[in-house]
Coordinates of C-alpha atoms in Angstrom, one line a residue:
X1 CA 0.0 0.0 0.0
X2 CA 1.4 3.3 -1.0
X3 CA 0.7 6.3 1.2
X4 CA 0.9 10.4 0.8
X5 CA 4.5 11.6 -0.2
X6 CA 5.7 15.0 1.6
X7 CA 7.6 17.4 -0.8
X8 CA 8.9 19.9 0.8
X9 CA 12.4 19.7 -1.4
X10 CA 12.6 17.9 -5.5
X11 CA 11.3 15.2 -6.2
X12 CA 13.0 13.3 -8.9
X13 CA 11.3 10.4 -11.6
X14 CA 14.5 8.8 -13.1
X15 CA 11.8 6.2 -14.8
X16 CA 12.6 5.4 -18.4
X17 CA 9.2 3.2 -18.3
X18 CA 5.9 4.3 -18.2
X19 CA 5.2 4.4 -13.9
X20 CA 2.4 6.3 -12.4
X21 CA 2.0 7.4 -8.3
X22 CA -1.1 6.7 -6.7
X23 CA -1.3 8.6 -3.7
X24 CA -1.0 12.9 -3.6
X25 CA 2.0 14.1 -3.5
X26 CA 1.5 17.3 -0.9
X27 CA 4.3 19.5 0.7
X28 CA 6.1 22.8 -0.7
X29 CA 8.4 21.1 -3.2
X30 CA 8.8 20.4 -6.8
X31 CA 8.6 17.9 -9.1
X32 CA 11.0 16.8 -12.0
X33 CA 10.6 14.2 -14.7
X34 CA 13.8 13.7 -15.8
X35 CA 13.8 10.1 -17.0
X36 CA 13.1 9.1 -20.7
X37 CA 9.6 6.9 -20.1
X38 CA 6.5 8.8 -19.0
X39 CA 5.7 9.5 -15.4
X40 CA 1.5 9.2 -15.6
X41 CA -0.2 11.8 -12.8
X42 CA -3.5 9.9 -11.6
X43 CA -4.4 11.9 -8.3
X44 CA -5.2 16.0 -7.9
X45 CA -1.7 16.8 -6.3
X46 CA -1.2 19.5 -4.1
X47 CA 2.5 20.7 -4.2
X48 CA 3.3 24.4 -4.3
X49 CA 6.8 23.9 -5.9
X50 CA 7.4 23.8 -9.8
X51 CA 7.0 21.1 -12.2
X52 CA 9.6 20.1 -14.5
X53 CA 9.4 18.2 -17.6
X54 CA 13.1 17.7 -18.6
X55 CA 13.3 14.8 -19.9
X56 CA 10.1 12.2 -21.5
X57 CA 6.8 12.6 -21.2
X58 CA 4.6 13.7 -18.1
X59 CA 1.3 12.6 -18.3
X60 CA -1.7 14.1 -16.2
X61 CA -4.9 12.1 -16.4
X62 CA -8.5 13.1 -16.2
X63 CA -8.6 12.8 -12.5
X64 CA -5.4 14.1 -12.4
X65 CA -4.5 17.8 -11.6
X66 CA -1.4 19.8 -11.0
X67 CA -3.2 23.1 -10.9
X68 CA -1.2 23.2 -7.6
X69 CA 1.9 23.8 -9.2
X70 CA 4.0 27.5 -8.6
X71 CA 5.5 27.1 -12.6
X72 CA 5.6 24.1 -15.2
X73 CA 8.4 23.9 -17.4
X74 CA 8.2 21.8 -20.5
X75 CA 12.2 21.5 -21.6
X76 CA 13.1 21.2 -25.4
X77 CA 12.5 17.8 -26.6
X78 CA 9.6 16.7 -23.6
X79 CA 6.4 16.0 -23.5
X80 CA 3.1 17.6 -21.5
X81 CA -0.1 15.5 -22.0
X82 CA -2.5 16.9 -20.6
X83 CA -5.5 15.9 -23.2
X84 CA -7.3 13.9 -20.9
X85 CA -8.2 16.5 -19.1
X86 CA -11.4 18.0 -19.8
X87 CA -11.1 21.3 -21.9
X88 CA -7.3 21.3 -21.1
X89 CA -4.7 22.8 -18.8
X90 CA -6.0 25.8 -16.9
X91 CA -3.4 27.6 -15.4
X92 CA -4.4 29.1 -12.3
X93 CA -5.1 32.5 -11.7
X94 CA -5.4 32.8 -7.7
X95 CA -2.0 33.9 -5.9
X96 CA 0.7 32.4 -6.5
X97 CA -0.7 32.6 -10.1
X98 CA 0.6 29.9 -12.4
X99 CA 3.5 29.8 -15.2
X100 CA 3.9 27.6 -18.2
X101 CA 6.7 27.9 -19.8
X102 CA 9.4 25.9 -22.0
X103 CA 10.4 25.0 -25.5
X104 CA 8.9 21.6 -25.1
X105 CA 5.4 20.6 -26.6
X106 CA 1.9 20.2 -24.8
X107 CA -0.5 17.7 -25.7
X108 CA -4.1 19.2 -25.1
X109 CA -5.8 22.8 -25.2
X110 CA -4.2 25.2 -23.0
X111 CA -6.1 28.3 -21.2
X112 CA -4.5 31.2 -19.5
X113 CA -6.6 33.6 -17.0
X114 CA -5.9 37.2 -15.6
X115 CA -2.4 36.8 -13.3
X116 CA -0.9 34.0 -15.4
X117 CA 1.7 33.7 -17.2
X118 CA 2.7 31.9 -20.5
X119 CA 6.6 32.6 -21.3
X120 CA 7.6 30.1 -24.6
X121 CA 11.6 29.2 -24.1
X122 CA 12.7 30.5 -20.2
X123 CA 12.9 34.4 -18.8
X124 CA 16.2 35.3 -20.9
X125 CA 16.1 31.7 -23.3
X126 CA 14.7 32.4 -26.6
X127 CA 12.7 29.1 -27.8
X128 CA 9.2 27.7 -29.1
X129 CA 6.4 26.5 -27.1
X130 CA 4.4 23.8 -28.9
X131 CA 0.6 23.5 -27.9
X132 CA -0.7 20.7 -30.2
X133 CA -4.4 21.7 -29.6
X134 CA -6.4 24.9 -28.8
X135 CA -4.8 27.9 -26.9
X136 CA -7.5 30.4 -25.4
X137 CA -5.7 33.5 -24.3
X138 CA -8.3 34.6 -20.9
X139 CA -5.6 37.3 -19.8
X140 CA -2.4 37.1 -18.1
X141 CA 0.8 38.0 -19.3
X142 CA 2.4 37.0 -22.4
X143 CA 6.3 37.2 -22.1
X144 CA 8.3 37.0 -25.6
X145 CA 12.3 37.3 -25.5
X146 CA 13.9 38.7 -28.9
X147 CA 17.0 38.5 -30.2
X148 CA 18.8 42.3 -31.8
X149 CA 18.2 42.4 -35.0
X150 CA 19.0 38.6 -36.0
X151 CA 15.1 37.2 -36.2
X152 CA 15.3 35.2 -33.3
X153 CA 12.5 35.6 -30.8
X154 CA 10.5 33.5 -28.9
X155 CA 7.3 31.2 -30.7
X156 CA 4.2 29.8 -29.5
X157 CA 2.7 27.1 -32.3
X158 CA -0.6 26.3 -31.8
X159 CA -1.9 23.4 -33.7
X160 CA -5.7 23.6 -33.1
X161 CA -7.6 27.6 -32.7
X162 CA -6.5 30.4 -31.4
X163 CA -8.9 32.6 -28.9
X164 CA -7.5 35.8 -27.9
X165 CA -10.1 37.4 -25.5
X166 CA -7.2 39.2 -23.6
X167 CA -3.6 39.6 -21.7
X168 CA -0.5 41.6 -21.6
X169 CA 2.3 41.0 -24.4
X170 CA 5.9 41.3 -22.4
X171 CA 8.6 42.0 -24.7
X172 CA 12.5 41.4 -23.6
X173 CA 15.5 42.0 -25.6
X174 CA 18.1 39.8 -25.1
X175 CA 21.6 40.4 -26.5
X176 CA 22.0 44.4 -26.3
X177 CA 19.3 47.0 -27.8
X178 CA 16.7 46.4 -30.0
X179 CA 16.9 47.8 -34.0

């Protein structure tokens, strides 16, 4: 029998198989998924910390949540499926508002809501945010990094509709001023 885990540090999946926990995982920690399978996410977890994806796939499932979660990073290369979930990922809005950031890809429609924030690549880290399904834009900030002059800048590719019903566009220049 498996009980409650306590997270008040980072705690680390080094699975590179498809495992799944089935008791919350509370506490003020974080989470990373840094092995190749795909951690599965069955319960509503209430950690505070962030959520990492930096390596393989994290999974949440229908009666899964992290809507707990301070930040969730999707690294380059990862995987965020969150399409069992009805109508998507939410990010929260009540304090501590939630981040999703990254350069990794989301599986499943995303929504952002007043005090959120949706940053593709990392505060400073130009890269492209891939959300395979719908992205509905409730508000919240929207935080691009661009490069001087040499066409890089920060993406978001949405492979289903995108709703813009409101938000803040952020704009930083990396590298020295913009031309």
């Amino acid at each position: 029998n498996a009980v409650g885990i306590v997270d008040n540090a980072t705690l680390g999946f080094g699975n590179n198989i498809t495992v799944g926990y089935p008791n919350v995982i509370s506490g003020y920690g974080g989470l990373v998924q840094f092995g190749t399978g795909n951690l599965i996410i069955p319960t509503n977890e209430t950690y505070s910390g962030n959520t990492v994806v930096s390596n393989g796939t994290l999974t949440v499932t229908a009666s899964g949540s992290i809507s707990n979660t301070a930040a969730i990073v999707v690294r380059a290369g990862t995987l965020l499926d969150v399409s069992a979930l009805g109508g998507g990922l939410t990010l929260r809005s009540a304090a501590p508002s939630e981040v999703l950031a990254g350069s990794g890809t989301v599986n499943g429609s995303v929504t952002t809501a007043v005090g959120t924030t949706l940053s593709p690549g990392t505060n400073g880290v130009i890269g492209t945010l891939t959300i395979n399904n719908d992205l509905t834009l409730g508000g919240g900030n929207l935080v691009f990094d661009v490069g001087n002059g040499n066409g890089n800048g920060d993406r978001i590719n949405v492979g289903g509709t995108l709703t813009e019903n409101g938000g803040t566009v952020i704009i930083n220049v990396t590298g020295g001023t913009l031309n």
